[in-house]
Short mmCIF file of C-alpha atoms in Angstrom, two decimals:
data_model
loop_
_atom_site.label_atom_id
_atom_site.label_comp_id
_atom_site.label_asym_id
_atom_site.label_seq_id
_atom_site.Cartn_x
_atom_site.Cartn_y
_atom_site.Cartn_z
CA MET A 17 47.59 143.85 69.25
CA ILE A 18 50.58 141.82 68.08
CA LEU A 19 48.76 138.60 69.06
CA ASN A 20 45.79 139.65 66.84
CA TYR A 21 48.18 140.31 63.94
CA ILE A 22 49.68 136.81 64.40
CA LYS A 23 46.19 135.23 64.46
CA ILE A 24 45.33 137.04 61.20
CA ALA A 25 48.59 135.90 59.64
CA TRP A 26 47.80 132.29 60.61
CA LYS A 27 44.36 132.49 59.02
CA VAL A 28 45.90 134.01 55.83
CA LEU A 29 48.38 131.11 55.69
CA LEU A 30 45.63 128.55 55.85
CA ARG A 31 43.54 130.37 53.20
CA HIS A 32 45.97 129.70 50.31
CA PRO A 33 48.07 126.57 50.91
CA PHE A 34 49.87 126.88 47.55
CA TYR A 35 51.09 130.45 48.18
CA THR A 36 51.98 129.38 51.74
CA PHE A 37 54.05 126.44 50.45
CA ILE A 38 55.93 128.62 47.89
CA THR A 39 56.61 131.29 50.50
CA LEU A 40 57.80 128.88 53.22
CA PHE A 41 59.86 126.82 50.76
CA GLY A 42 61.77 129.94 49.58
CA ILE A 43 62.31 131.15 53.11
CA SER A 44 63.37 127.75 54.50
CA LEU A 45 65.74 126.97 51.67
CA THR A 46 67.44 130.32 51.87
CA LEU A 47 67.79 130.33 55.61
CA THR A 48 69.02 126.74 55.54
CA VAL A 49 71.89 127.73 53.24
CA LEU A 50 72.67 130.70 55.51
CA MET A 51 72.56 128.66 58.70
CA VAL A 52 74.76 125.87 57.29
CA LEU A 53 77.20 128.56 56.05
CA THR A 54 77.12 130.27 59.46
CA SER A 55 77.66 126.98 61.27
CA PHE A 56 80.63 126.15 59.00
CA LEU A 57 82.22 129.59 59.53
CA ASP A 58 81.78 129.11 63.29
CA HIS A 59 83.33 125.68 62.96
CA VAL A 60 86.35 127.09 61.10
CA LEU A 61 86.83 130.39 62.93
CA GLY A 62 85.27 129.88 66.40
CA SER A 63 86.78 128.62 69.63
CA HIS A 64 86.23 124.89 69.50
CA TYR A 65 87.98 121.67 70.46
CA PRO A 66 90.91 121.54 70.90
CA GLU A 67 91.42 125.28 70.45
CA THR A 68 88.88 126.38 72.96
CA ASN A 69 91.13 129.22 74.13
CA ARG A 70 91.19 131.12 70.85
CA ASN A 71 89.54 134.10 72.51
CA ARG A 72 92.72 134.64 74.55
CA SER A 73 95.27 133.21 72.13
CA LEU A 74 97.54 134.78 69.53
CA TYR A 75 99.09 132.93 66.66
CA ILE A 76 102.64 133.51 65.31
CA THR A 77 102.72 131.57 62.08
CA ARG A 78 104.63 133.56 59.45
CA LEU A 79 107.85 135.47 58.99
CA GLU A 80 108.19 137.65 55.91
CA GLN A 81 111.64 138.75 54.71
CA ARG A 82 112.31 141.25 51.91
CA ASP A 83 115.23 143.01 50.43
CA THR A 84 115.24 146.84 49.89
CA THR A 85 114.09 146.58 46.30
CA HIS A 86 111.13 144.32 47.29
CA GLN A 87 112.16 142.13 44.35
CA GLY A 88 113.10 139.28 46.73
CA ARG A 89 110.60 137.92 49.17
CA ASN A 90 110.71 134.97 51.56
CA MET A 91 107.71 134.08 53.67
CA GLY A 92 106.55 131.13 55.74
CA PRO A 93 106.73 129.45 59.14
CA MET A 94 109.69 130.04 61.42
CA SER A 95 112.38 127.83 62.88
CA PHE A 96 112.14 126.41 66.34
CA ASN A 97 115.18 128.41 67.32
CA PHE A 98 113.59 131.71 66.22
CA LEU A 99 110.39 131.06 68.18
CA LYS A 100 112.33 129.82 71.22
CA THR A 101 114.36 133.06 71.18
CA TYR A 102 111.69 135.67 70.43
CA ALA A 103 108.36 134.09 71.40
CA LYS A 104 109.19 131.90 74.32
CA SER A 105 111.02 134.83 75.95
CA LEU A 106 107.87 137.00 76.10
CA LYS A 107 107.00 138.00 79.71
CA THR A 108 103.28 138.91 79.37
CA PRO A 109 101.72 135.62 78.17
CA GLU A 110 100.73 132.82 80.45
CA ARG A 111 102.38 130.30 78.20
CA VAL A 112 103.72 129.83 74.66
CA GLY A 113 103.36 126.47 72.84
CA ILE A 114 105.34 125.58 69.70
CA ALA A 115 104.44 123.04 67.02
CA THR A 116 104.97 122.38 63.35
CA ILE A 117 102.22 122.98 60.80
CA PHE A 118 102.02 119.28 59.87
CA GLY A 119 104.12 116.83 57.96
CA PHE A 120 103.64 113.42 56.44
CA ALA A 121 104.86 109.90 57.18
CA ASN A 122 103.83 106.32 56.65
CA THR A 123 103.36 103.36 58.92
CA TYR A 124 102.54 99.78 58.06
CA ILE A 125 100.43 97.17 59.86
CA ASN A 126 99.85 93.72 58.42
CA GLY A 127 101.14 94.83 55.05
CA LYS A 128 98.66 97.80 54.99
CA ARG A 129 100.04 101.28 54.64
CA ILE A 130 98.62 104.00 56.83
CA LYS A 131 99.29 107.59 55.74
CA LEU A 132 99.96 109.83 58.68
CA ASN A 133 99.82 113.58 59.29
CA THR A 134 102.58 114.27 61.80
CA LYS A 135 103.19 117.14 64.15
CA TYR A 136 106.19 117.93 66.33
CA THR A 137 105.44 119.92 69.46
CA ASP A 138 106.93 121.03 72.74
CA ALA A 139 105.39 120.20 76.09
CA ASP A 140 103.60 123.58 76.34
CA PHE A 141 101.63 122.79 73.22
CA TRP A 142 99.46 120.50 75.37
CA ARG A 143 98.85 123.31 77.87
CA VAL A 144 97.83 126.01 75.40
CA THR A 145 95.43 123.63 73.71
CA ASP A 146 92.62 121.61 75.25
CA PHE A 147 93.03 118.09 73.88
CA LYS A 148 90.93 115.39 75.44
CA PHE A 149 93.09 112.51 76.50
CA LEU A 150 91.16 109.28 76.15
CA ASP A 151 94.06 107.30 77.54
CA GLY A 152 97.51 108.09 78.91
CA LYS A 153 99.02 111.56 79.04
CA PRO A 154 101.08 114.01 76.99
CA PHE A 155 104.87 113.92 76.86
CA THR A 156 106.72 116.21 79.22
CA GLU A 157 109.86 118.34 79.30
CA GLN A 158 111.63 115.36 80.83
CA ASN A 159 110.67 113.12 77.91
CA ILE A 160 111.97 115.83 75.56
CA ASN A 161 115.24 116.33 77.49
CA ASN A 162 115.79 112.57 77.61
CA GLY A 163 115.20 112.31 73.87
CA ASP A 164 112.55 109.55 74.53
CA HIS A 165 110.96 108.07 71.44
CA VAL A 166 107.42 108.57 72.62
CA VAL A 167 104.28 109.70 70.73
CA VAL A 168 100.72 110.78 71.34
CA ILE A 169 98.29 109.33 68.77
CA THR A 170 94.61 109.96 67.92
CA ASP A 171 91.83 107.52 68.62
CA ASP A 172 91.43 107.05 64.88
CA LEU A 173 95.05 105.94 64.44
CA ARG A 174 94.70 103.66 67.51
CA LYS A 175 91.71 102.06 65.83
CA GLN A 176 93.60 101.55 62.53
CA TYR A 177 96.99 100.46 63.86
CA PHE A 178 95.98 98.41 66.90
CA GLU A 179 92.76 97.26 65.20
CA ASP A 180 90.73 98.40 68.16
CA ASP A 181 91.25 95.28 70.20
CA GLY A 182 89.71 96.93 73.20
CA ALA A 183 92.96 96.94 75.15
CA SER A 184 94.84 100.09 76.06
CA ALA A 185 97.43 101.27 73.57
CA ILE A 186 99.56 102.88 76.27
CA GLY A 187 102.99 101.31 76.42
CA LYS A 188 102.64 99.64 73.02
CA TYR A 189 104.97 100.49 70.18
CA ILE A 190 104.19 101.91 66.76
CA ASP A 191 106.74 101.75 63.90
CA ILE A 192 106.92 105.02 61.96
CA GLU A 193 109.51 105.45 59.23
CA SER A 194 111.50 102.53 60.63
CA ILE A 195 111.65 103.92 64.21
CA ASN A 196 109.80 102.38 67.11
CA TYR A 197 107.90 104.89 69.27
CA ARG A 198 106.22 104.12 72.55
CA VAL A 199 102.63 105.32 72.79
CA ILE A 200 102.11 107.33 75.94
CA GLY A 201 98.79 109.11 75.15
CA VAL A 202 95.69 108.75 72.97
CA VAL A 203 93.67 111.88 72.23
CA GLN A 204 90.42 112.67 70.53
CA GLY A 205 91.44 113.93 67.09
CA SER A 206 91.24 117.50 65.94
CA PRO A 207 89.32 118.40 62.73
CA VAL A 208 91.44 118.89 59.58
CA THR A 209 90.02 122.41 59.38
CA ARG A 210 92.18 123.32 62.36
CA PRO A 211 95.58 122.92 60.80
CA TYR A 212 97.56 124.23 63.80
CA THR A 213 96.35 121.36 65.98
CA TYR A 214 95.39 118.76 63.43
CA GLY A 215 97.46 115.58 63.19
CA ASP A 216 97.38 111.79 63.52
CA VAL A 217 100.50 111.44 65.56
CA TYR A 218 102.32 113.98 67.78
CA PHE A 219 106.11 113.70 68.38
CA PRO A 220 108.29 115.64 70.78
CA TYR A 221 110.11 118.29 68.79
CA THR A 222 113.40 116.50 69.47
CA ALA A 223 112.30 113.50 67.48
CA PRO A 224 114.18 112.69 64.24
CA LYS A 225 113.33 114.75 61.15
CA SER A 226 111.91 117.69 63.13
CA ASN A 227 114.93 119.88 62.10
CA TYR A 228 114.60 121.74 65.42
CA GLN A 229 118.35 122.37 65.51
CA ASP A 230 118.19 124.55 62.37
CA LYS A 231 119.69 127.98 63.20
CA ALA A 232 118.00 129.77 60.27
CA MET A 233 115.10 132.09 60.97
CA ARG A 234 112.70 130.28 58.65
CA GLY A 235 111.58 126.72 59.29
CA GLY A 236 108.46 124.71 59.82
CA PHE A 237 107.25 125.82 63.25
CA LEU A 238 104.57 128.11 64.61
CA ALA A 239 103.67 129.34 68.07
CA ILE A 240 100.34 129.61 69.95
CA VAL A 241 100.59 132.28 72.59
CA LEU A 242 98.10 131.92 75.46
CA ALA A 243 97.29 135.08 77.45
CA LYS A 244 96.29 135.08 81.09
CA ASP A 245 93.34 137.26 80.14
CA GLU A 246 92.07 138.36 76.74
CA HIS A 247 92.64 141.98 77.73
CA ASP A 248 96.39 141.18 77.74
CA LEU A 249 96.37 140.46 73.99
CA PRO A 250 97.29 144.00 72.83
CA ALA A 251 100.18 144.09 75.34
CA ILE A 252 101.45 140.74 74.11
CA ARG A 253 101.34 141.91 70.49
CA ASP A 254 103.25 145.05 71.39
CA GLU A 255 105.82 143.07 73.36
CA TYR A 256 106.39 140.65 70.48
CA ALA A 257 106.64 143.58 68.03
CA SER A 258 109.16 145.27 70.27
CA THR A 259 111.17 142.08 70.70
CA VAL A 260 111.50 141.27 66.99
CA GLY A 261 112.02 144.95 66.24
CA LYS A 262 115.37 144.73 68.00
CA ILE A 263 116.73 142.17 65.54
CA PRO A 264 119.55 143.94 63.68
CA LEU A 265 119.13 144.34 59.93
CA PRO A 266 120.24 143.57 57.30
CA GLN A 267 120.80 139.86 57.93
CA THR A 268 121.63 136.86 55.76
CA ASP A 269 119.33 133.90 56.20
CA ASN A 270 119.62 130.71 54.08
CA GLY A 271 121.78 132.61 51.62
CA PHE A 272 119.20 135.33 51.29
CA THR A 273 120.13 138.88 52.41
CA PHE A 274 117.13 140.76 53.67
CA HIS A 275 116.72 144.31 54.85
CA GLU A 276 113.14 144.21 56.08
CA MET A 277 111.36 141.67 58.28
CA LYS A 278 107.74 141.36 59.29
CA THR A 279 106.15 138.96 61.76
CA GLU A 280 103.12 139.48 63.95
CA ALA A 281 101.26 137.85 66.78
CA ASN A 282 97.66 137.85 65.62
CA PRO A 283 94.24 136.61 66.74
CA TYR A 284 93.14 133.55 64.81
CA LEU A 285 90.83 135.37 62.38
CA ASP A 286 93.51 137.93 61.49
CA ASP A 287 96.06 135.18 61.09
CA PHE A 288 93.68 133.09 58.89
CA ALA A 289 92.79 136.07 56.71
CA GLY A 290 96.44 137.18 56.54
CA VAL A 291 97.14 134.21 54.25
CA PHE A 292 94.97 135.83 51.56
CA LEU A 293 94.71 139.51 52.53
CA ASP A 294 96.71 142.52 53.68
CA GLY A 295 95.60 145.52 55.64
CA ALA A 296 92.45 145.51 57.84
CA ARG A 297 91.96 141.78 57.45
CA THR A 298 89.20 141.26 59.98
CA THR A 299 87.15 144.14 58.56
CA ILE A 300 87.59 142.77 55.01
CA VAL A 301 86.56 139.27 56.04
CA TYR A 302 83.47 140.42 57.86
CA SER A 303 82.56 142.74 54.92
CA ILE A 304 82.84 139.81 52.48
CA ILE A 305 80.68 137.60 54.74
CA ILE A 306 78.02 140.28 55.16
CA PHE A 307 78.01 140.98 51.40
CA LEU A 308 77.57 137.28 50.59
CA MET A 309 74.76 136.90 53.12
CA LEU A 310 72.99 139.99 51.78
CA MET A 311 73.32 138.59 48.30
CA LEU A 312 71.93 135.23 49.35
CA MET A 313 69.05 136.94 51.14
CA GLY A 314 68.46 139.64 48.55
CA LEU A 315 67.60 137.53 45.51
CA PRO A 316 65.01 135.32 47.28
CA ALA A 317 63.69 138.44 49.01
CA ILE A 318 62.94 140.06 45.62
CA ASN A 319 60.94 137.01 44.59
CA LEU A 320 59.14 136.99 47.91
CA VAL A 321 58.23 140.63 47.51
CA ASN A 322 56.32 139.72 44.37
CA VAL A 323 54.62 136.81 46.11
CA ASN A 324 53.72 139.04 49.06
CA VAL A 325 52.37 141.74 46.83
CA SER A 326 50.08 139.22 45.14
CA ARG A 327 49.09 137.81 48.50
CA ILE A 328 48.36 141.20 50.03
CA MET A 329 46.57 142.51 46.93
CA GLU A 330 43.90 139.84 47.52
CA ARG A 331 43.21 141.57 50.83
CA ALA A 332 42.70 145.02 49.27
CA SER A 333 39.01 145.03 50.21
CA GLU A 334 39.91 144.24 53.83
CA ILE A 335 42.37 147.13 53.81
CA GLY A 336 39.78 149.45 52.32
CA VAL A 337 37.21 148.54 55.00
CA ARG A 338 39.73 149.06 57.79
CA LYS A 339 40.78 152.38 56.35
CA ALA A 340 37.16 153.46 55.96
CA PHE A 341 36.74 152.81 59.72
CA GLY A 342 39.76 154.99 60.48
CA ALA A 343 42.71 152.55 60.61
CA PRO A 344 45.88 154.67 60.16
CA ALA A 345 48.43 153.74 57.51
CA LYS A 346 51.06 153.18 60.21
CA ALA A 347 48.93 150.47 61.90
CA LEU A 348 48.43 148.67 58.56
CA LEU A 349 52.11 148.92 57.78
CA TRP A 350 53.06 147.33 61.12
CA GLN A 351 50.41 144.65 60.72
CA PHE A 352 51.87 143.46 57.38
CA ILE A 353 55.46 143.67 58.68
CA ILE A 354 54.62 141.58 61.74
CA GLU A 355 52.70 139.09 59.64
CA ASN A 356 55.68 138.74 57.31
CA ILE A 357 58.10 138.31 60.16
CA PHE A 358 55.74 135.71 61.67
CA ILE A 359 55.79 133.78 58.41
CA THR A 360 59.55 134.11 58.17
CA PHE A 361 59.99 132.68 61.68
CA ILE A 362 57.86 129.67 60.68
CA GLY A 363 60.20 129.24 57.66
CA GLY A 364 63.14 129.72 60.08
CA PHE A 365 61.80 126.88 62.23
CA PHE A 366 61.75 124.47 59.27
CA ALA A 367 65.18 125.80 58.24
CA LEU A 368 66.54 124.94 61.71
CA LEU A 369 65.27 121.37 61.30
CA LEU A 370 66.80 121.09 57.83
CA THR A 371 70.09 122.61 59.09
CA PHE A 372 70.22 120.14 61.93
CA LEU A 373 69.73 117.24 59.51
CA ILE A 374 72.41 118.61 57.08
CA ILE A 375 75.12 119.25 59.68
CA THR A 376 74.37 115.83 61.28
CA LEU A 377 74.91 114.34 57.83
CA ILE A 378 78.21 116.29 57.39
CA ASN A 379 79.44 115.31 60.84
CA ASN A 380 78.70 111.62 60.30
CA SER A 381 79.77 111.44 56.64
CA GLY A 382 83.53 111.69 57.26
CA TRP A 383 83.88 114.42 54.60
CA ILE A 384 85.64 116.48 57.27
CA ALA A 385 87.64 114.36 59.71
CA TYR A 386 86.39 114.97 63.30
CA ALA A 387 83.89 117.53 62.03
CA ASP A 388 81.86 119.03 64.90
CA LEU A 389 79.48 121.51 63.16
CA THR A 390 76.81 122.58 65.66
CA ILE A 391 73.93 124.96 66.02
CA ASN A 392 75.23 126.62 69.11
CA PHE A 393 74.13 129.91 70.66
CA PRO A 394 76.14 132.21 68.22
CA VAL A 395 74.79 130.26 65.26
CA PHE A 396 71.25 130.32 66.68
CA ALA A 397 71.49 134.06 67.44
CA ALA A 398 72.82 134.72 63.91
CA SER A 399 69.89 132.66 62.51
CA ILE A 400 67.40 134.72 64.47
CA ALA A 401 69.03 137.94 63.18
CA VAL A 402 68.89 136.58 59.66
CA CYS A 403 65.18 135.74 60.09
CA LEU A 404 64.47 139.36 61.16
CA VAL A 405 66.42 140.86 58.34
CA PHE A 406 64.92 138.48 55.82
CA GLY A 407 61.38 139.20 57.06
CA LEU A 408 61.94 142.96 56.85
CA LEU A 409 63.58 142.75 53.44
CA SER A 410 60.68 140.84 51.90
CA GLY A 411 57.86 142.49 53.86
CA VAL A 412 58.51 146.22 54.10
CA LEU A 413 58.02 147.12 50.43
CA PRO A 414 54.66 145.40 49.86
CA ALA A 415 53.44 146.51 53.31
CA LEU A 416 54.40 150.09 52.60
CA ARG A 417 52.61 149.92 49.21
CA MET A 418 49.44 148.48 50.70
CA SER A 419 49.34 150.87 53.67
CA LYS A 420 49.31 153.82 51.24
CA LEU A 421 46.45 152.41 49.08
CA LYS A 422 43.59 154.88 48.78
CA ILE A 423 40.26 153.77 50.27
CA VAL A 424 38.42 154.06 46.91
CA ASP A 425 41.05 152.06 45.09
CA ALA A 426 41.11 149.44 47.79
CA LEU A 427 37.34 148.97 47.84
CA LYS A 428 37.19 148.80 44.00
CA SER A 429 39.71 145.94 44.13
#
């Protein structure tokens, strides 16, 4: 039965090429926008290189301090000392890596200045992330304890600084802010949209200008907590909350006396949304995304309803004949819905091709450094779901109207 409906839909598409073009153009354009948006959200929020362990990671990135009147507020990253004391001491996680957000520095080669995004990390940072080493290896606890002036750089910086002479950069020196550092590793760079791992050059946290000795609670560091299993995440959050809950209050920090303190170990999406939102952050983010998608789908769907009504009205005589021979309204309703979903899937196929071209253009354009937008399984599944919703939105109303058409009225048309 469904196969017959699809055959009829195909014949209808060939009957009026102009209507078919308008319908497919609207569907393809709308779904392309949705797929590119879905792919970008997956790129920003999903588990991708080098943060492939986000599903079993928690992020400790902010400490908020307030006085009792709530007139004074101090919020931002923490000091290395704070994270070493209260995050590194956690018993439940597999490992805790510490790094700075990112800083800035300059280096010069042949009179040309190269602007650098810098990051100071501990040795565990390389174990909680999944960086691909193209050459060499990460620095170790021994390098840190020895105070070695060593760095890990990205392949892009290697290309710029060593002018990609084909030789290994390991063991060579790079001058950054008048200090010579020995290159011990070259990694594939992380996209700028992943600020907790993005950088051009990675120093041991003991390198100059890291301020790791600062005894204040606030500083420039964050922690990535890797669980042994994602089911351990609630226990880790509770353990961290219990640990920081034992800090006596009030305290004076950087000349500021605070009576309340708030810091959490959150999944990435919660942590990301926490920059802008309070409360049930994940729920709010998903609600906003769903609302935007419904808005994007809703307006073209209204236009398509009109197109579908016109297209189906031309088949009124067919509907009248089928009804006269006993076809129930339910069968006609399902026929038009399946036809519309079939058309929507054709539009979805063209949208997939357009999306592939667009994300390839974005990945190769350099607009986002190391961009790796993909149409992976979650994106593809979301696209299929969008196709179904879109097909139902634009097909149910005209199908319902036509299925209820009286036989006399249909035959008169």
